[in-house]
Structure formats: C-alpha cells, structure tokens
CSV table of C-alpha atoms in Angstrom, one decimal:
chain,number,residue,atom,x,y,z
A,1,MET,CA,-26.8,20.8,-26.5
A,2,THR,CA,-28.2,19.1,-29.3
A,3,PHE,CA,-28.2,14.6,-29.3
A,4,LYS,CA,-26.0,15.3,-31.8
A,5,THR,CA,-23.6,17.1,-29.9
A,6,LYS,CA,-24.2,15.1,-27.2
A,7,ALA,CA,-23.4,12.2,-29.0
A,8,LEU,CA,-19.6,14.2,-29.4
A,9,VAL,CA,-18.9,14.5,-26.4
A,10,VAL,CA,-19.6,11.0,-25.6
A,11,ALA,CA,-17.9,10.2,-28.1
A,12,LEU,CA,-14.5,12.3,-27.0
A,13,ALA,CA,-15.4,11.2,-23.3
A,14,ALA,CA,-15.5,7.5,-24.9
A,15,CYS,CA,-11.5,7.9,-26.4
A,16,SER,CA,-10.4,9.9,-23.1
A,17,THR,CA,-11.0,7.4,-20.5
A,18,SER,CA,-8.5,5.1,-22.8
A,19,ALA,CA,-5.7,6.8,-23.9
A,20,LEU,CA,-6.3,10.4,-24.1
A,21,ALA,CA,-5.7,13.3,-21.1
A,22,ALA,CA,-5.7,17.5,-21.1
A,23,THR,CA,-3.1,19.9,-20.7
A,24,ASN,CA,-4.7,21.4,-17.1
A,25,PRO,CA,-7.0,18.4,-16.1
A,26,THR,CA,-8.7,19.5,-12.9
A,27,ASP,CA,-10.9,18.4,-10.6
A,28,ALA,CA,-14.9,18.7,-9.9
A,29,ARG,CA,-15.0,20.1,-6.9
A,30,ALA,CA,-12.6,23.1,-8.7
A,31,ASN,CA,-15.0,23.1,-11.9
A,32,ALA,CA,-17.1,24.3,-8.2
A,33,MET,CA,-15.3,26.9,-7.7
A,34,GLY,CA,-14.7,28.5,-11.9
A,35,GLY,CA,-11.3,26.3,-11.9
A,36,VAL,CA,-9.4,27.5,-9.0
A,37,GLY,CA,-6.8,25.1,-8.2
A,38,VAL,CA,-3.7,26.0,-7.8
A,39,ALA,CA,-3.0,27.8,-3.9
A,40,SER,CA,-6.9,26.5,-2.7
A,41,GLY,CA,-6.1,22.4,-4.1
A,42,ASP,CA,-5.9,19.8,-1.4
A,43,TYR,CA,-3.4,16.9,-1.7
A,44,LEU,CA,-5.3,14.6,-4.1
A,45,SER,CA,-5.4,17.5,-6.4
A,46,ALA,CA,-2.0,18.2,-6.4
A,47,GLY,CA,-1.7,16.5,-9.7
A,48,PHE,CA,-3.7,18.0,-11.2
A,49,HIS,CA,-2.9,22.0,-10.1
A,50,ASN,CA,0.1,22.4,-8.2
A,51,PRO,CA,2.9,19.3,-6.9
A,52,ALA,CA,3.2,21.9,-4.0
A,53,LEU,CA,-0.4,21.0,-3.0
A,54,ALA,CA,0.7,17.3,-2.0
A,55,ALA,CA,2.4,18.4,1.2
A,56,LEU,CA,0.1,21.6,2.9
A,57,ASP,CA,-1.7,18.1,4.7
A,58,PRO,CA,1.2,16.2,6.2
A,59,ASP,CA,-1.4,15.4,9.1
A,60,SER,CA,-4.2,14.3,6.3
A,61,ALA,CA,-5.5,10.0,6.3
A,62,PHE,CA,-4.5,8.2,3.0
A,63,GLY,CA,-6.7,8.9,0.6
A,64,VAL,CA,-8.2,8.1,-3.0
A,65,LEU,CA,-9.8,9.8,-5.5
A,66,ILE,CA,-11.4,8.1,-7.9
A,67,PRO,CA,-13.1,8.7,-10.3
A,68,TYR,CA,-13.6,12.2,-11.9
A,69,ILE,CA,-16.0,12.7,-14.7
A,70,GLY,CA,-16.5,16.2,-16.6
A,71,ALA,CA,-17.1,17.4,-20.0
A,72,GLU,CA,-17.9,21.0,-21.5
A,73,ALA,CA,-19.4,21.3,-25.0
A,74,ARG,CA,-19.2,24.7,-27.0
A,75,ASP,CA,-21.8,25.0,-30.0
A,76,PRO,CA,-23.3,28.3,-29.3
A,77,ASP,CA,-24.7,28.2,-33.5
A,78,ASP,CA,-25.9,24.4,-33.2
A,79,LEU,CA,-22.9,23.5,-35.8
A,80,VAL,CA,-22.2,20.2,-35.0
A,81,ASP,CA,-26.0,19.5,-36.4
A,82,GLY,CA,-26.0,22.4,-39.0
A,83,LEU,CA,-23.2,20.0,-40.4
A,84,ASP,CA,-25.9,17.1,-40.8
A,85,ASP,CA,-28.1,19.3,-42.1
A,86,VAL,CA,-25.8,20.0,-45.5
A,87,ALA,CA,-24.0,16.0,-45.8
A,88,ASP,CA,-28.9,15.2,-45.8
A,89,ALA,CA,-28.9,18.1,-47.9
A,90,PHE,CA,-26.6,16.7,-50.5
A,91,ASP,CA,-28.5,13.7,-49.9
A,92,GLN,CA,-31.6,14.9,-51.7
A,93,LYS,CA,-30.4,17.2,-54.2
A,94,ASP,CA,-32.5,20.1,-52.9
A,95,PRO,CA,-30.9,22.8,-54.3
A,96,THR,CA,-33.3,25.3,-52.1
A,97,LYS,CA,-32.1,23.3,-48.7
A,98,ILE,CA,-28.5,23.4,-49.9
A,99,GLU,CA,-28.5,26.6,-49.6
A,100,SER,CA,-29.5,27.0,-46.7
A,101,SER,CA,-27.7,24.7,-44.7
A,102,LEU,CA,-24.9,26.4,-46.4
A,103,ARG,CA,-25.0,29.5,-44.8
A,104,ALA,CA,-26.5,28.1,-41.8
A,105,VAL,CA,-23.0,26.8,-40.5
A,106,GLN,CA,-20.5,30.1,-42.6
A,107,GLY,CA,-18.3,31.9,-40.2
A,108,ASP,CA,-19.5,28.8,-37.4
A,109,LYS,CA,-17.4,26.9,-34.6
A,110,ALA,CA,-17.8,24.2,-32.1
A,111,TYR,CA,-15.9,23.0,-29.6
A,112,VAL,CA,-16.4,20.3,-26.9
A,113,ASN,CA,-14.1,18.7,-23.9
A,114,ALA,CA,-14.5,16.2,-21.8
A,115,GLY,CA,-11.9,14.1,-19.2
A,116,ILE,CA,-11.4,11.1,-16.7
A,117,GLY,CA,-8.9,10.9,-14.2
A,118,ALA,CA,-7.9,9.4,-10.2
A,119,ALA,CA,-5.1,9.8,-7.8
A,120,VAL,CA,-3.9,8.3,-4.9
A,121,GLY,CA,-2.5,10.5,-2.0
A,122,ILE,CA,0.1,9.8,0.6
A,123,PRO,CA,0.7,12.6,3.0
A,124,THR,CA,3.4,11.9,5.4
A,125,GLY,CA,5.7,14.4,8.2
A,126,SER,CA,8.4,14.1,5.3
A,127,VAL,CA,8.0,14.2,1.4
A,128,SER,CA,4.8,13.2,0.7
A,129,ALA,CA,3.0,12.1,-2.4
A,130,THR,CA,0.2,12.3,-4.7
A,131,LEU,CA,0.0,9.3,-7.8
A,132,TYR,CA,-2.7,10.2,-10.2
A,133,THR,CA,-3.5,9.2,-13.6
A,134,SER,CA,-5.6,12.3,-15.4
A,135,GLY,CA,-7.2,11.7,-19.0
A,136,LEU,CA,-8.9,15.3,-21.1
A,137,ILE,CA,-9.3,14.6,-25.7
A,138,GLU,CA,-9.8,18.6,-27.0
A,139,GLY,CA,-11.9,19.2,-30.1
A,140,ALA,CA,-12.8,21.4,-32.6
A,141,VAL,CA,-15.8,21.3,-35.2
A,142,LEU,CA,-14.2,23.6,-38.1
A,143,PRO,CA,-16.5,24.0,-41.9
A,144,ASP,CA,-14.8,26.1,-44.3
A,145,ILE,CA,-17.7,26.8,-47.2
A,146,ASP,CA,-17.6,27.7,-50.6
A,147,THR,CA,-20.4,29.7,-51.9
A,148,ASN,CA,-19.8,28.7,-55.8
A,149,ASP,CA,-22.2,25.4,-53.1
A,150,PHE,CA,-25.4,27.4,-53.2
A,151,ASN,CA,-25.2,26.4,-56.9
A,152,VAL,CA,-24.8,22.5,-57.1
A,153,THR,CA,-25.6,19.5,-55.4
A,154,SER,CA,-23.0,17.2,-55.5
A,155,ASP,CA,-19.6,17.1,-55.9
A,156,PRO,CA,-19.0,20.0,-53.7
A,157,ASN,CA,-15.6,22.5,-52.6
A,158,SER,CA,-17.3,22.9,-49.3
A,159,ASN,CA,-15.7,20.8,-46.4
A,160,ALA,CA,-15.5,20.3,-43.3
A,161,THR,CA,-13.0,18.8,-40.8
A,162,ILE,CA,-13.0,18.5,-36.7
A,163,ILE,CA,-9.6,18.2,-35.4
A,164,ALA,CA,-8.7,16.7,-31.5
A,165,ALA,CA,-6.0,16.5,-29.3
A,166,GLY,CA,-5.6,14.5,-26.2
A,167,ILE,CA,-2.6,14.7,-23.3
A,168,SER,CA,-2.7,11.5,-20.8
A,169,GLU,CA,-0.6,11.8,-17.9
A,170,LEU,CA,1.2,9.3,-15.3
A,171,GLY,CA,2.6,10.7,-12.4
A,172,VAL,CA,3.5,11.6,-9.1
A,173,ALA,CA,3.8,14.4,-7.4
A,174,LEU,CA,6.9,15.0,-4.5
A,175,ALA,CA,6.7,17.4,-1.7
A,176,THR,CA,7.9,18.8,1.4
A,177,ASN,CA,7.4,22.0,3.5
A,178,LEU,CA,10.5,24.8,3.6
A,179,GLU,CA,10.7,26.8,6.4
A,180,LEU,CA,12.0,30.0,4.9
A,181,ALA,CA,13.0,33.3,7.0
A,182,GLY,CA,10.5,31.7,9.9
A,183,GLN,CA,7.8,31.2,6.8
A,184,ARG,CA,6.2,27.7,5.4
A,185,VAL,CA,6.9,27.2,2.2
A,186,ALA,CA,5.9,24.0,-0.1
A,187,VAL,CA,7.4,22.5,-2.9
A,188,GLY,CA,7.1,20.4,-5.4
A,189,VAL,CA,7.5,18.3,-8.5
A,190,THR,CA,5.8,15.9,-10.6
A,191,PRO,CA,7.4,13.8,-13.4
A,192,LYS,CA,5.1,12.1,-15.9
A,193,LEU,CA,4.7,9.9,-18.6
A,194,GLN,CA,2.6,11.8,-21.6
A,195,ARG,CA,0.7,10.3,-24.7
A,196,ILE,CA,-0.2,13.2,-27.4
A,197,THR,CA,-2.6,12.2,-30.0
A,198,THR,CA,-4.0,14.7,-32.6
A,199,TYR,CA,-6.7,13.6,-34.6
A,200,ASN,CA,-7.7,15.4,-37.7
A,201,TYR,CA,-10.8,14.4,-39.5
A,202,GLY,CA,-11.3,16.7,-42.9
A,203,VAL,CA,-13.8,15.5,-45.4
A,204,ALA,CA,-16.7,16.7,-48.1
A,205,VAL,CA,-19.7,18.3,-46.3
A,206,ASP,CA,-21.3,15.9,-48.2
A,207,ASP,CA,-20.0,12.5,-47.0
A,208,TYR,CA,-19.5,14.4,-43.1
A,209,ASP,CA,-20.3,11.8,-40.4
A,210,THR,CA,-19.8,12.9,-36.7
A,211,ASP,CA,-19.3,9.2,-36.0
A,212,ASP,CA,-16.1,8.9,-38.9
A,213,TRP,CA,-14.3,11.4,-36.6
A,214,ASP,CA,-11.8,9.3,-34.6
A,215,ASP,CA,-11.1,6.1,-37.3
A,216,SER,CA,-7.3,5.4,-37.3
A,217,ARG,CA,-6.6,6.8,-40.5
A,218,TYR,CA,-7.0,10.5,-38.8
A,219,ARG,CA,-4.7,9.8,-35.9
A,220,GLU,CA,-0.9,10.8,-34.6
A,221,GLU,CA,0.4,9.4,-31.1
A,222,ASP,CA,3.5,10.4,-29.8
A,223,ASN,CA,5.0,9.7,-26.0
A,224,THR,CA,6.4,11.8,-24.3
A,225,PHE,CA,8.7,12.7,-20.7
A,226,ASN,CA,7.3,16.4,-18.5
A,227,LEU,CA,7.7,17.6,-15.8
A,228,ASP,CA,5.4,20.0,-13.8
A,229,LEU,CA,6.9,22.4,-10.5
A,230,GLY,CA,4.8,24.4,-8.4
A,231,ALA,CA,5.1,26.3,-4.6
A,232,VAL,CA,2.8,27.4,-2.3
A,233,TRP,CA,3.4,30.4,0.5
A,234,GLN,CA,1.2,29.3,3.8
A,235,SER,CA,0.6,31.8,6.6
A,236,GLY,CA,-2.4,30.9,8.9
A,237,PRO,CA,-5.1,31.0,6.4
A,238,TYR,CA,-3.6,32.7,3.5
A,239,ARG,CA,-1.9,31.1,0.9
A,240,VAL,CA,0.1,32.2,-2.3
A,241,GLY,CA,0.8,29.3,-4.8
A,242,LEU,CA,2.9,29.2,-8.3
A,243,ALA,CA,3.0,26.3,-10.6
A,244,GLY,CA,4.4,25.3,-14.1
A,245,LYS,CA,2.8,23.2,-16.0
A,246,ASN,CA,4.4,21.2,-18.9
A,247,LEU,CA,8.1,22.6,-18.7
A,248,VAL,CA,9.7,20.3,-21.5
A,249,SER,CA,7.4,21.9,-25.1
A,250,GLN,CA,6.0,19.2,-27.2
A,251,ASP,CA,4.7,19.4,-31.0
A,252,VAL,CA,3.0,16.7,-32.3
A,253,ASP,CA,1.8,16.8,-35.4
A,254,THR,CA,-1.3,15.9,-36.9
A,255,VAL,CA,-1.8,13.6,-40.4
A,256,THR,CA,-2.8,15.6,-43.7
A,257,SER,CA,-5.9,15.6,-44.9
A,258,GLU,CA,-7.1,16.0,-48.2
A,259,VAL,CA,-10.5,17.0,-49.4
A,260,ASN,CA,-11.1,18.0,-53.6
A,261,SER,CA,-6.7,18.8,-54.1
A,262,GLU,CA,-7.0,20.9,-51.0
A,263,LYS,CA,-4.6,19.7,-48.3
A,264,LYS,CA,-5.0,20.6,-44.5
A,265,HIS,CA,-2.6,20.3,-41.3
A,266,PHE,CA,-2.4,20.6,-38.1
A,267,THR,CA,0.6,21.0,-35.8
A,268,TYR,CA,-0.2,21.2,-31.7
A,269,GLN,CA,1.6,23.0,-29.7
A,270,LEU,CA,2.4,21.8,-25.8
A,271,GLU,CA,4.4,24.5,-24.4
A,272,PRO,CA,4.2,25.6,-20.3
A,273,GLN,CA,2.0,27.3,-18.6
A,274,PHE,CA,2.5,29.7,-16.2
A,275,THR,CA,-0.7,29.9,-13.4
A,276,LEU,CA,-0.3,31.9,-9.8
A,277,GLY,CA,-3.4,31.8,-7.2
A,278,SER,CA,-3.8,32.8,-3.9
A,279,ALA,CA,-6.9,31.3,-1.7
A,280,PHE,CA,-7.6,32.9,2.0
A,281,VAL,CA,-8.7,29.3,3.5
A,282,SER,CA,-10.4,28.2,6.4
A,283,ASP,CA,-13.0,25.7,8.7
A,284,PHE,CA,-16.2,27.2,7.2
A,285,VAL,CA,-15.0,29.4,4.3
A,286,THR,CA,-12.7,29.0,1.1
A,287,VAL,CA,-11.6,32.0,-1.1
A,288,ALA,CA,-9.4,31.9,-4.1
A,289,ALA,CA,-8.5,33.1,-7.5
A,290,ASP,CA,-6.3,32.2,-10.6
A,291,LEU,CA,-4.7,33.5,-12.6
A,292,ASP,CA,-3.0,32.6,-16.2
A,293,LEU,CA,0.8,34.0,-16.6
A,294,ASN,CA,1.4,33.5,-20.0
A,295,LYS,CA,-1.7,32.8,-22.7
A,296,LYS,CA,-2.2,28.9,-23.8
A,297,SER,CA,-1.4,27.8,-27.0
A,298,ALA,CA,-2.8,24.6,-29.4
A,299,PHE,CA,-4.1,23.9,-32.7
A,300,LYS,CA,-2.2,25.5,-35.0
A,301,GLY,CA,-2.3,25.4,-39.0
A,302,THR,CA,-4.2,25.5,-42.5
A,303,LEU,CA,-7.3,26.8,-40.5
A,304,ASN,CA,-8.5,29.9,-38.3
A,305,VAL,CA,-8.7,27.4,-34.8
A,306,ASP,CA,-9.1,30.4,-32.4
A,307,ASP,CA,-8.4,28.7,-29.8
A,308,ASP,CA,-5.5,29.8,-27.9
A,309,THR,CA,-6.5,31.4,-24.2
A,310,GLN,CA,-5.1,32.2,-21.2
A,311,PHE,CA,-8.2,32.5,-17.6
A,312,PHE,CA,-8.7,34.4,-15.1
A,313,ARG,CA,-10.7,32.7,-12.3
A,314,VAL,CA,-12.5,33.4,-9.5
A,315,GLY,CA,-14.4,30.9,-6.7
A,316,ALA,CA,-15.5,29.9,-3.3
A,317,GLU,CA,-16.5,27.5,-1.0
A,318,PHE,CA,-19.3,27.8,1.9
A,319,ASP,CA,-18.9,24.3,4.5
A,320,ALA,CA,-21.0,23.2,6.8
A,321,PHE,CA,-19.2,22.1,9.2
A,322,GLY,CA,-17.1,19.0,6.8
A,323,HIS,CA,-20.7,17.4,5.8
A,324,ALA,CA,-21.7,19.6,3.2
A,325,GLN,CA,-20.1,22.4,0.9
A,326,LEU,CA,-22.0,24.8,-1.6
A,327,ARG,CA,-19.3,26.2,-3.9
A,328,THR,CA,-19.4,28.5,-7.0
A,329,GLY,CA,-17.4,30.8,-9.3
A,330,TYR,CA,-16.3,32.6,-12.6
A,331,ARG,CA,-14.2,31.8,-15.4
A,332,ALA,CA,-12.8,34.6,-17.6
A,333,ASP,CA,-11.0,34.1,-20.7
A,334,LEU,CA,-9.1,37.3,-21.2
A,335,GLU,CA,-8.1,36.2,-25.1
A,336,ASP,CA,-11.6,36.6,-26.2
A,337,ASN,CA,-12.2,32.4,-27.8
A,338,VAL,CA,-14.2,31.1,-24.6
A,339,ASP,CA,-17.2,33.0,-23.3
A,340,ASN,CA,-16.7,33.3,-19.8
A,341,ALA,CA,-19.1,30.8,-17.9
A,342,PHE,CA,-19.9,30.8,-14.5
A,343,THR,CA,-19.7,27.7,-11.7
A,344,LEU,CA,-21.6,25.7,-9.3
A,345,GLY,CA,-21.6,22.5,-7.9
A,346,LEU,CA,-22.5,20.3,-4.5
A,347,GLY,CA,-20.2,18.5,-2.1
A,348,LEU,CA,-21.7,15.6,0.2
A,349,SER,CA,-18.4,14.3,2.6
A,350,PRO,CA,-20.8,12.5,5.6
A,351,PHE,CA,-18.4,10.9,8.2
A,352,GLY,CA,-15.6,12.9,7.5
A,353,VAL,CA,-14.3,9.7,4.8
A,354,ALA,CA,-17.1,9.6,1.5
A,355,ASN,CA,-16.7,12.9,-0.2
A,356,LEU,CA,-19.2,13.5,-3.1
A,357,ASP,CA,-18.4,16.6,-5.5
A,358,ILE,CA,-20.4,17.6,-8.7
A,359,ALA,CA,-20.3,20.9,-10.2
A,360,ALA,CA,-21.9,22.7,-13.6
A,361,SER,CA,-20.7,25.4,-15.9
A,362,ILE,CA,-23.7,27.5,-17.3
A,363,ILE,CA,-22.2,29.8,-20.8
A,364,ASP,CA,-25.3,30.1,-22.9
A,365,SER,CA,-27.9,28.3,-23.8
A,366,ASN,CA,-26.8,25.5,-26.0
A,367,SER,CA,-23.4,26.2,-24.5
A,368,TYR,CA,-23.0,24.4,-20.3
A,369,GLY,CA,-21.2,21.2,-18.7
A,370,GLY,CA,-20.5,19.7,-16.4
A,371,SER,CA,-18.9,16.9,-13.9
A,372,ALA,CA,-18.2,14.4,-10.9
A,373,GLN,CA,-15.6,12.7,-8.6
A,374,LEU,CA,-15.9,10.8,-5.3
A,375,ALA,CA,-13.0,10.6,-3.2
A,376,PHE,CA,-12.9,8.8,-0.2
A,377,THR,CA,-10.1,8.7,3.0
A,378,PHE,CA,-8.9,6.6,5.1
C-alpha cells in the first residue's frame, strides 16, 4: 500500500468519525474470522450483525465496546499514485511522461473503506438492549482516459473521479428469547437513524488532487430512518441465524460533476441485505459460516463502478481458557468484484474484564486491511 493510498484511507477514516458509516459495519473479532457474525457474534456486536444476538447471553455482564476502528484498501495497480503521476506529467508538459502515465492508469480502479464504531450492551432476562453507533465510508477511484490525450500537453479530455458514500448510524438492538416447539429462538429488531452522505469528485487529470475529494462542493447528505430484523436458533453449541439489514430502501443522488462539458452523476443505492449464518460455539472453539442471500449494489451511474458484492464467509476461533483467542477466516465475493481474502487475528482478555481484539486481511501485495477494538465487561 503506497503513501498516497494510505493517506486516502486516513482521510476516509477521518470522515467516518464525524458523520459517516457503512452498509455492513462489523467488528475486529468478526474481521479476523472472515467477517462472520450473524450467528457467531456476541451481544456487543448485535447492532453490527444481527439484533437477536443481544439476547443470546442474558446472564452476561454490562459491557462497553469503545472504540472499533478499521480500514481496507484495494489498489492492486497503484492507481492512486498513478493519477498523481499523470498530474505531475502535465505540469512538466513532458509528452513522453504524459503518454506513459496515462497508459499506466487506463482501465485501473481502486477501492477503499474505513470505519469506526462503539456499543453498550445491557443483557437481561427479559428484553436485552445494545445501543450502538457505527461509521464506515466506502470509496472508489475511477479514471476515464481519452487516448487522444496521448499527443497533448495541456487541456486533456481525460478525467478522474472519486466517488464515496457513508452511512452514520445510531440505533438500539432490542431482543428477547422465545421457546418454540421446545426450541430456544432469540428474535430482535434494530430501529436506527441514518445519515447517508455521498461524494462525487470529478476533475480533469491534470487538476487531480487526492486531498480535494471531500470538499463540500462535491457532497450531498440525506437523513433517514431504517430497520434491521434478526433471529437466532440455538440448540446446545449449534446456532443458525438470519439477519435482514436496512429493510427500508434508500436512493441518494450525488452532486453532478462536469469536466470538459461532460457531466457525471451517480446514485448510491442502499437496499435490504439478507444473510444466513451458522455456527458451532463451545468454550474452546467456534466455527462459523455466513452467506449473503442477495447481492449488495452500491453506486450506479455514468461510469461502471463494478461494486456489486455477495459474500461467503467462514471463520474459526480457538480460545485459551478465556484469556487469549487465535482467529482465522476466509472471505469470497460470489460476484467476483472483490478479491478473495484471508484473515487472521488475536484476542487478549486478561481477567475477563478487558478485551483487546486485532485483525488483518491479506488480499494481495498492494491490497490489505486491519482493524482493532477494545471492550470492557463489568
């Protein structure tokens, strides 16, 4: 991951702390296990994965998760740095460098996301609650190269676009346990407030500057209400869960950018996402798998963003008597728009009061991510 890519990730993370969030917020423990969580998560992660999780451990202590922070960048072709090289080549008016730098970025794409979250869990024997807030912003860098610019030194028709979207969330997961035909089933609901913010930064390649993408000129915002539903069946160590996220569909338009009389416009689509999960949970080992039942679409518009995803996730956790946890997992996109990733992580929980979790995802030599969180139980 190059310096410019890291800088863009940091900028996205800064935005997520102030007003933005993700369509699929998660936590460091889940990240280390490939992103599973619908059936294997705990009550502090109920707002992120499945509201029914809030009721699975009614005898647990009051808990606080603060903070969660994570980021991932996928820039296999060094596009972020490449666009800066294009701008520098035009500044130097060097025809050879202009052509080579434009060819280097032609057809490339880069994707980044970053986020933050916190939660307070109040498990009870009747109705359990987990209050949470989350933030993740997702972005894509898209060049649109005109081959006629290979022979010019000024006023290029080629342009570059950074589009990004985030959803800040504040909600409460409410859940209880039911007995159906002698089986325990936890059911839950999460009413939540959301702020959806979109960015559309489009400029000629000779004016491209990564630092300018979040200017207010390129930003639109919308406030809304949404709802999640979930259930988890548990029998001994076996669990099966189903979660429906963002059941109220939302479409948020970006601003329209105009470069050389060419207008670019996008719509961010937030649609219901249904995920089925299963898990084996014991004192010493947890094994879980999650499958998205429908694909998730994000941006549609003038340029082809290729950001539809539908994930299959598997993960495992090995627990050393409650004091330390070793985790690993694998994530695959059935739409083939996101490269498959191996994940790993470590948890430390001395005295059962403080819990520190770290995670990393390994995609390729220039695409990877990491996250960390701190939680306390009382």
